[in-house]
Amino acid sequence: MRTQVAIIGAGPAGLLLSHLLARGGVSSVVLETRSEEYVGARIRAGILEHSSVELLTSVGLGSRLRSLGEQHRGIHLQWPGSRHHVDFTSLTGRSVWVYGQTEVQKDLVAARSADGQEIHYSVSGVVIGDDFVKFTDSSGSVRQLDCDVIAGCDGSFGPSRHAIPSPQVYEKVYPYSWLGILADVAPSTDELIYAWHPNGFALHSMRSATVSRLYLQVPAGTDPSSWSDDRIWDELAARLGHGQNGWKLTPGPITDKSVLPMRSHVQTPMRHRNLFLAGDAAHIVPPTGAKGLNLAIADVALLSRALIARIVSGDTTLADSYSDDALRRVWRCTHFSWWMTTMMHASGDPFDAQLQLSQLRWVATSEAGATGLAENYAGLPIGF
Ligand code: FAD
Ligand code: DHB
């Protein structure tokens, strides 16, 4: 088998890269260890930045997003006794969209079928060479895919990042996790609520007019089954301010419950010879601020341009600067995610708590403070 770009991983980074390359006249084959059903059903991110929506729309992936997704002007920031709306649109002219990663994945799978590019699900034994990838296909046959370039889009557990020799690794592990639930109940809020509370952080997000997504800060290593549904709703009500100025949290049937560990991780460089990393394969951010999926989309926007220029025109300039170009945004988002995380999560230290409250008051009430949050949350332009 031969293709121009072998893409490892059929998450959002791999599938979007394949679609962008096809539009630029470059062929690709995607290899994925999991089944199509498994990849399509994973519940993950829910917020798309302004530039992610612009990019997806510009490449023909905006129609379901714009009909099923919901545009938000900003977020509510709250702590006991106070709730403030930070209006990104009036502060920066930009907005965000609530649109689940599962929906993005469906759009990408449909686009790939239309592009006619090959995808192999349920592969195993992936081995990365300099200009080939070996793998075992779903029927058990060992195959070799020859290629010009390999794109490592295989997330934090895939083999690609280990194929970069002597990388520099930066990592911070947080002592807390998020307990996330999906519930069949209309959201109790128009826009997301990020809540600071002495018991720990809480977030009220949503997926649609009838499905809510909520998170609670819990200690790292928490077993989700140790939290009953009633306990989850009671704690969400306390932290999100049920009863504060007449606001009510409406509980409903919980359809999914999971615990997400939190860490910041960046591996550099993002390229070695013909291997280029994109998305979670190169970096992980804690979820506060919803950057993970958006960062994967931004990497792939840069990488597709670089690979099309290299393969179609023989111009290696963008490929040579890809790692540095991508890392500028990666570090901006790594800082923002760390900043949101450390501002919002209870550490148990009363000094930290007073600094957090002071910072929250400044961000919520000063235009300069609010604009910094708004610009980073709604997202800087791709290529920033
Ligand atoms: P992935 O989506 O991880 O895709 C990588 C793919 O590579 C996977 O399909 C994997 O099966 C495949 N793969 C792995 N090994 C191999 C191999 N050897 N060969 C072939 N394929 C392989 N971000 C947010 O912004 N907000 C959130 O609420 C949020 N929630 C999350 C919850 C969870 C449980 C997780 C894990 C992540 C969450 N994220 C969230 C992060 C966000 O989902 C990711 O940043 C995003 O999925 C990155 O896309 P990706 O394509 O780079 O990686
Ligand atoms: C969601 C996840 C986030 O990490 C976040 O900051 C906002 C929303 C979500 O899953 O809806």
Short mmCIF file of N, CA, C and O and ligand atoms in Angstrom, two decimals, residues 7-16 30-35 38-40 42-48 101 105 108 120-128 133 135 152-160 178 203 205 207 213 215 258-261 278-297 299-300 337, ligand 1:
data_model
loop_
_atom_site.label_atom_id
_atom_site.label_comp_id
_atom_site.label_asym_id
_atom_site.label_seq_id
_atom_site.Cartn_x
_atom_site.Cartn_y
_atom_site.Cartn_z
N ILE A 7 -1.65 8.64 8.46
CA ILE A 7 -2.14 9.32 9.67
C ILE A 7 -2.45 8.26 10.73
O ILE A 7 -3.25 7.35 10.48
N ILE A 8 -1.82 8.38 11.89
CA ILE A 8 -2.07 7.42 12.96
C ILE A 8 -3.06 8.04 13.94
O ILE A 8 -2.76 9.07 14.56
N GLY A 9 -4.24 7.44 14.05
CA GLY A 9 -5.27 7.95 14.97
C GLY A 9 -6.43 8.60 14.24
O GLY A 9 -6.23 9.48 13.40
N ALA A 10 -7.64 8.12 14.54
CA ALA A 10 -8.86 8.67 13.90
C ALA A 10 -9.69 9.49 14.87
O ALA A 10 -10.91 9.49 14.84
N GLY A 11 -9.01 10.21 15.79
CA GLY A 11 -9.70 11.20 16.62
C GLY A 11 -9.91 12.44 15.78
O GLY A 11 -9.70 12.43 14.56
N PRO A 12 -10.31 13.54 16.42
CA PRO A 12 -10.54 14.77 15.64
C PRO A 12 -9.29 15.25 14.90
O PRO A 12 -9.40 15.72 13.76
N ALA A 13 -8.10 15.13 15.50
CA ALA A 13 -6.89 15.62 14.82
C ALA A 13 -6.66 14.82 13.53
O ALA A 13 -6.47 15.39 12.45
N GLY A 14 -6.70 13.49 13.63
CA GLY A 14 -6.40 12.65 12.46
C GLY A 14 -7.43 12.81 11.35
O GLY A 14 -7.06 12.95 10.17
N LEU A 15 -8.70 12.80 11.70
CA LEU A 15 -9.74 12.87 10.66
C LEU A 15 -9.79 14.26 10.02
O LEU A 15 -9.99 14.39 8.81
N LEU A 16 -9.61 15.31 10.83
CA LEU A 16 -9.63 16.66 10.23
C LEU A 16 -8.41 16.84 9.32
O LEU A 16 -8.52 17.40 8.22
N VAL A 30 -5.76 6.62 7.06
CA VAL A 30 -5.82 6.74 8.53
C VAL A 30 -5.85 5.34 9.15
O VAL A 30 -6.60 4.47 8.69
N LEU A 31 -5.04 5.15 10.19
CA LEU A 31 -5.02 3.88 10.94
C LEU A 31 -5.50 4.13 12.35
O LEU A 31 -5.06 5.09 13.00
N GLU A 32 -6.40 3.30 12.84
CA GLU A 32 -7.00 3.51 14.17
C GLU A 32 -7.11 2.18 14.90
O GLU A 32 -7.62 1.21 14.33
N THR A 33 -6.68 2.14 16.16
CA THR A 33 -6.73 0.88 16.91
C THR A 33 -8.15 0.50 17.33
O THR A 33 -8.48 -0.67 17.40
N ARG A 34 -8.97 1.51 17.61
CA ARG A 34 -10.32 1.24 18.12
C ARG A 34 -11.30 1.03 16.97
O ARG A 34 -10.98 1.31 15.82
N SER A 35 -12.52 0.59 17.32
CA SER A 35 -13.54 0.42 16.29
C SER A 35 -14.19 1.77 15.98
O SER A 35 -14.11 2.71 16.78
N TYR A 38 -16.66 2.74 18.73
CA TYR A 38 -16.04 3.19 19.98
C TYR A 38 -15.58 4.65 19.84
O TYR A 38 -15.85 5.48 20.70
N VAL A 39 -14.90 4.93 18.73
CA VAL A 39 -14.37 6.29 18.54
C VAL A 39 -15.52 7.29 18.46
O VAL A 39 -15.46 8.39 19.02
N GLY A 40 -16.63 6.89 17.81
CA GLY A 40 -17.76 7.79 17.63
C GLY A 40 -18.56 8.04 18.89
O GLY A 40 -19.28 9.03 18.99
N ARG A 42 -17.27 8.13 22.15
CA ARG A 42 -16.54 8.68 23.31
C ARG A 42 -17.05 10.07 23.67
O ARG A 42 -17.15 10.94 22.81
N ILE A 43 -17.38 10.26 24.95
CA ILE A 43 -17.87 11.57 25.37
C ILE A 43 -16.70 12.39 25.87
O ILE A 43 -16.02 12.01 26.82
N ARG A 44 -16.48 13.49 25.21
CA ARG A 44 -15.32 14.31 25.59
C ARG A 44 -15.69 15.78 25.56
O ARG A 44 -16.63 16.19 26.20
N ALA A 45 -14.96 16.57 24.79
CA ALA A 45 -15.09 18.02 24.86
C ALA A 45 -16.43 18.54 24.33
O ALA A 45 -17.15 17.81 23.63
N GLY A 46 -16.75 19.79 24.65
CA GLY A 46 -18.04 20.33 24.23
C GLY A 46 -18.03 21.75 23.71
O GLY A 46 -19.06 22.23 23.26
N ILE A 47 -16.88 22.42 23.77
CA ILE A 47 -16.87 23.84 23.41
C ILE A 47 -15.90 24.09 22.26
O ILE A 47 -14.74 23.70 22.31
N LEU A 48 -16.39 24.76 21.22
CA LEU A 48 -15.53 25.12 20.10
C LEU A 48 -15.25 26.63 20.13
O LEU A 48 -16.17 27.44 20.26
N GLN A 101 -17.90 16.98 21.01
CA GLN A 101 -16.86 16.33 20.19
C GLN A 101 -17.44 15.13 19.44
O GLN A 101 -16.99 14.82 18.34
N GLN A 105 -16.98 14.57 15.51
CA GLN A 105 -16.49 13.29 15.00
C GLN A 105 -17.41 12.77 13.89
O GLN A 105 -16.94 12.29 12.86
N LEU A 108 -16.81 14.65 10.74
CA LEU A 108 -15.53 14.29 10.12
C LEU A 108 -15.61 12.93 9.43
O LEU A 108 -15.05 12.74 8.35
N HIS A 120 -8.58 2.56 8.20
CA HIS A 120 -8.57 1.19 8.75
C HIS A 120 -8.80 1.27 10.25
O HIS A 120 -7.94 1.78 10.97
N TYR A 121 -9.96 0.79 10.70
CA TYR A 121 -10.25 0.72 12.13
C TYR A 121 -9.75 -0.61 12.69
O TYR A 121 -9.44 -1.54 11.93
N SER A 122 -9.71 -0.72 14.01
CA SER A 122 -9.38 -1.97 14.72
C SER A 122 -8.05 -2.58 14.27
O SER A 122 -7.93 -3.79 14.13
N VAL A 123 -7.04 -1.69 13.99
CA VAL A 123 -5.71 -2.21 13.65
C VAL A 123 -4.94 -2.46 14.95
O VAL A 123 -5.33 -1.99 16.02
N SER A 124 -3.84 -3.20 14.86
CA SER A 124 -2.98 -3.39 16.03
C SER A 124 -1.53 -3.42 15.57
O SER A 124 -1.26 -3.37 14.36
N GLY A 125 -0.62 -3.47 16.54
CA GLY A 125 0.81 -3.63 16.23
C GLY A 125 1.39 -2.55 15.34
O GLY A 125 2.23 -2.84 14.47
N VAL A 126 0.97 -1.29 15.54
CA VAL A 126 1.47 -0.20 14.69
C VAL A 126 2.96 0.05 15.00
O VAL A 126 3.34 0.25 16.15
N VAL A 127 3.78 0.01 13.94
CA VAL A 127 5.22 0.30 14.08
C VAL A 127 5.56 1.42 13.10
O VAL A 127 5.22 1.35 11.92
N ILE A 128 6.22 2.46 13.62
CA ILE A 128 6.50 3.64 12.80
C ILE A 128 7.92 3.59 12.25
O ILE A 128 8.88 3.50 13.02
N VAL A 133 4.67 2.74 7.65
CA VAL A 133 4.08 2.30 8.93
C VAL A 133 3.67 0.85 8.73
O VAL A 133 3.03 0.51 7.73
N PHE A 135 1.49 -2.40 10.26
CA PHE A 135 0.37 -2.64 11.19
C PHE A 135 -0.30 -3.96 10.85
O PHE A 135 -0.09 -4.52 9.76
N GLY A 152 1.44 11.83 13.44
CA GLY A 152 1.11 11.17 14.70
C GLY A 152 -0.03 11.92 15.37
O GLY A 152 0.17 12.96 16.00
N CYS A 153 -1.25 11.39 15.18
CA CYS A 153 -2.45 12.02 15.76
C CYS A 153 -3.10 11.02 16.71
O CYS A 153 -4.33 10.90 16.77
N ASP A 154 -2.26 10.26 17.44
CA ASP A 154 -2.76 9.11 18.19
C ASP A 154 -2.88 9.36 19.68
O ASP A 154 -2.85 8.41 20.48
N GLY A 155 -3.05 10.63 20.07
CA GLY A 155 -3.36 10.92 21.45
C GLY A 155 -2.19 10.63 22.39
O GLY A 155 -1.09 10.28 21.97
N SER A 156 -2.47 10.75 23.71
CA SER A 156 -1.36 10.65 24.67
C SER A 156 -0.91 9.22 24.92
O SER A 156 0.16 8.99 25.48
N PHE A 157 -1.74 8.22 24.51
CA PHE A 157 -1.35 6.82 24.76
C PHE A 157 -0.80 6.13 23.51
O PHE A 157 -0.48 4.96 23.55
N GLY A 158 -0.74 6.85 22.39
CA GLY A 158 -0.30 6.25 21.13
C GLY A 158 1.22 6.15 21.05
O GLY A 158 1.94 6.70 21.89
N PRO A 159 1.73 5.46 20.02
CA PRO A 159 3.18 5.25 19.90
C PRO A 159 3.95 6.43 19.29
O PRO A 159 5.17 6.50 19.42
N SER A 160 3.26 7.38 18.63
CA SER A 160 3.99 8.39 17.85
C SER A 160 4.93 9.23 18.68
O SER A 160 6.07 9.51 18.28
N TRP A 178 -11.83 15.68 37.69
CA TRP A 178 -13.22 16.08 37.51
C TRP A 178 -14.08 14.82 37.46
O TRP A 178 -13.76 13.86 36.74
N LEU A 203 -18.76 23.00 37.39
CA LEU A 203 -19.02 23.60 36.07
C LEU A 203 -20.36 23.08 35.57
O LEU A 203 -20.61 21.87 35.58
N SER A 205 -22.20 22.83 32.21
CA SER A 205 -22.15 22.96 30.75
C SER A 205 -23.36 22.24 30.18
O SER A 205 -24.30 21.87 30.92
N ARG A 207 -25.06 20.05 26.36
CA ARG A 207 -24.85 19.52 25.02
C ARG A 207 -25.97 19.93 24.07
O ARG A 207 -25.80 19.99 22.88
N ARG A 213 -24.41 18.80 30.79
CA ARG A 213 -23.10 18.21 31.11
C ARG A 213 -22.58 18.99 32.32
O ARG A 213 -22.48 20.23 32.25
N TYR A 215 -19.78 19.09 35.87
CA TYR A 215 -18.54 18.56 36.44
C TYR A 215 -18.37 19.04 37.88
O TYR A 215 -18.77 20.16 38.23
N SER A 258 -18.17 9.74 34.77
CA SER A 258 -16.77 9.31 34.63
C SER A 258 -15.86 10.29 35.36
O SER A 258 -16.26 11.42 35.65
N VAL A 259 -14.63 9.85 35.62
CA VAL A 259 -13.65 10.71 36.29
C VAL A 259 -12.51 11.00 35.32
O VAL A 259 -11.99 10.10 34.68
N LEU A 260 -12.17 12.29 35.18
CA LEU A 260 -11.09 12.71 34.29
C LEU A 260 -9.90 13.18 35.11
O LEU A 260 -10.00 14.16 35.84
N PRO A 261 -8.74 12.51 34.98
CA PRO A 261 -7.54 13.01 35.66
C PRO A 261 -7.10 14.33 35.01
O PRO A 261 -7.46 14.61 33.87
N ALA A 278 0.51 15.94 16.19
CA ALA A 278 -0.56 16.94 16.31
C ALA A 278 -1.54 16.50 17.39
O ALA A 278 -1.79 15.31 17.57
N GLY A 279 -2.12 17.48 18.09
CA GLY A 279 -3.14 17.19 19.10
C GLY A 279 -2.56 16.59 20.37
O GLY A 279 -1.40 16.84 20.74
N ASP A 280 -3.39 15.74 21.01
CA ASP A 280 -3.00 15.17 22.31
C ASP A 280 -1.72 14.33 22.24
O ASP A 280 -1.13 14.03 23.28
N ALA A 281 -1.30 13.93 21.06
CA ALA A 281 -0.04 13.18 20.94
C ALA A 281 1.13 14.03 21.42
O ALA A 281 2.14 13.50 21.88
N ALA A 282 0.99 15.36 21.31
CA ALA A 282 2.11 16.25 21.69
C ALA A 282 1.84 17.01 22.98
O ALA A 282 2.78 17.48 23.61
N HIS A 283 0.56 17.17 23.33
CA HIS A 283 0.27 18.01 24.51
C HIS A 283 -1.08 17.68 25.10
O HIS A 283 -2.02 17.34 24.41
N ILE A 284 -1.14 17.81 26.43
CA ILE A 284 -2.40 17.61 27.17
C ILE A 284 -2.59 18.84 28.04
O ILE A 284 -1.63 19.32 28.64
N VAL A 285 -3.81 19.35 28.09
CA VAL A 285 -4.10 20.44 29.02
C VAL A 285 -5.19 19.97 29.97
O VAL A 285 -6.02 19.13 29.59
N PRO A 286 -5.23 20.51 31.21
CA PRO A 286 -6.37 20.18 32.06
C PRO A 286 -7.63 20.79 31.41
O PRO A 286 -7.51 21.78 30.68
N PRO A 287 -8.82 20.23 31.65
CA PRO A 287 -9.97 20.64 30.86
C PRO A 287 -10.51 22.04 31.12
O PRO A 287 -11.22 22.58 30.28
N THR A 288 -10.16 22.65 32.25
CA THR A 288 -10.72 23.97 32.59
C THR A 288 -10.38 24.99 31.49
O THR A 288 -9.21 25.28 31.28
N GLY A 289 -11.39 25.49 30.82
CA GLY A 289 -11.16 26.43 29.73
C GLY A 289 -11.36 25.80 28.37
O GLY A 289 -11.31 26.50 27.35
N ALA A 290 -11.56 24.47 28.33
CA ALA A 290 -11.98 23.77 27.11
C ALA A 290 -11.03 23.94 25.93
O ALA A 290 -11.44 24.24 24.82
N LYS A 291 -9.74 23.73 26.16
CA LYS A 291 -8.77 23.98 25.09
C LYS A 291 -8.34 22.74 24.31
O LYS A 291 -7.82 22.86 23.20
N GLY A 292 -8.48 21.51 24.87
CA GLY A 292 -7.87 20.32 24.27
C GLY A 292 -8.25 20.10 22.82
O GLY A 292 -7.38 20.00 21.94
N LEU A 293 -9.52 20.07 22.54
CA LEU A 293 -10.00 19.82 21.18
C LEU A 293 -9.62 20.98 20.26
O LEU A 293 -9.20 20.78 19.11
N ASN A 294 -9.73 22.20 20.77
CA ASN A 294 -9.43 23.38 19.95
C ASN A 294 -7.95 23.44 19.57
O ASN A 294 -7.60 23.85 18.47
N LEU A 295 -7.11 23.00 20.51
CA LEU A 295 -5.67 22.98 20.23
C LEU A 295 -5.36 21.93 19.15
O LEU A 295 -4.53 22.16 18.28
N ALA A 296 -6.06 20.80 19.21
CA ALA A 296 -5.85 19.76 18.19
C ALA A 296 -6.25 20.32 16.81
O ALA A 296 -5.56 20.11 15.81
N ILE A 297 -7.37 21.05 16.76
CA ILE A 297 -7.83 21.62 15.49
C ILE A 297 -6.81 22.65 14.97
O ILE A 297 -6.48 22.68 13.78
N ASP A 299 -3.53 22.84 15.62
CA ASP A 299 -2.32 22.13 15.15
C ASP A 299 -2.51 21.65 13.72
O ASP A 299 -1.64 21.82 12.85
N VAL A 300 -3.67 21.03 13.51
CA VAL A 300 -3.93 20.40 12.22
C VAL A 300 -4.09 21.44 11.11
O VAL A 300 -3.71 21.21 9.96
N SER A 337 -4.97 27.33 30.40
CA SER A 337 -5.64 26.20 31.07
C SER A 337 -5.14 26.06 32.51
O SER A 337 -5.91 25.78 33.43
P1 FAD B 1 -7.72 11.66 20.49
O1 FAD B 1 -9.09 12.16 20.43
O2 FAD B 1 -7.25 11.02 21.75
O3 FAD B 1 -7.52 10.67 19.28
C1 FAD B 1 -6.39 9.83 19.17
C2 FAD B 1 -6.80 8.55 18.48
O4 FAD B 1 -5.64 7.76 18.27
C3 FAD B 1 -7.75 7.71 19.32
O5 FAD B 1 -8.90 7.42 18.56
C4 FAD B 1 -6.95 6.48 19.68
O6 FAD B 1 -7.77 5.33 19.78
C5 FAD B 1 -6.00 6.40 18.50
N1 FAD B 1 -4.80 5.60 18.76
C6 FAD B 1 -4.11 5.44 19.91
N2 FAD B 1 -3.09 4.61 19.73
C7 FAD B 1 -3.11 4.24 18.44
C8 FAD B 1 -2.28 3.39 17.66
N3 FAD B 1 -1.25 2.70 18.18
N4 FAD B 1 -2.57 3.24 16.35
C9 FAD B 1 -3.63 3.88 15.79
N5 FAD B 1 -4.45 4.70 16.50
C10 FAD B 1 -4.17 4.87 17.81
N6 FAD B 1 -11.09 18.52 26.07
C11 FAD B 1 -11.82 19.60 26.30
O7 FAD B 1 -11.48 20.65 25.73
N7 FAD B 1 -12.94 19.54 27.11
C12 FAD B 1 -13.33 18.36 27.70
O8 FAD B 1 -14.34 18.32 28.38
C13 FAD B 1 -12.58 17.22 27.48
N8 FAD B 1 -12.94 16.03 28.02
C14 FAD B 1 -12.13 14.95 27.82
C15 FAD B 1 -12.44 13.72 28.41
C16 FAD B 1 -11.60 12.62 28.23
C17 FAD B 1 -11.95 11.29 28.91
C18 FAD B 1 -10.44 12.74 27.43
C19 FAD B 1 -9.50 11.57 27.24
C20 FAD B 1 -10.15 13.96 26.82
C21 FAD B 1 -10.98 15.05 27.01
N9 FAD B 1 -10.70 16.28 26.42
C22 FAD B 1 -11.45 17.35 26.65
C23 FAD B 1 -9.58 16.45 25.53
C24 FAD B 1 -10.03 16.35 24.08
O9 FAD B 1 -11.03 15.38 23.96
C25 FAD B 1 -8.80 16.01 23.30
O10 FAD B 1 -7.91 17.10 23.43
C26 FAD B 1 -9.05 15.70 21.84
O11 FAD B 1 -9.77 14.51 21.72
C27 FAD B 1 -7.72 15.60 21.10
O12 FAD B 1 -7.92 15.02 19.85
P2 FAD B 1 -6.80 14.09 19.22
O13 FAD B 1 -7.35 13.68 17.90
O14 FAD B 1 -5.48 14.76 19.31
O15 FAD B 1 -6.68 12.83 20.19
#
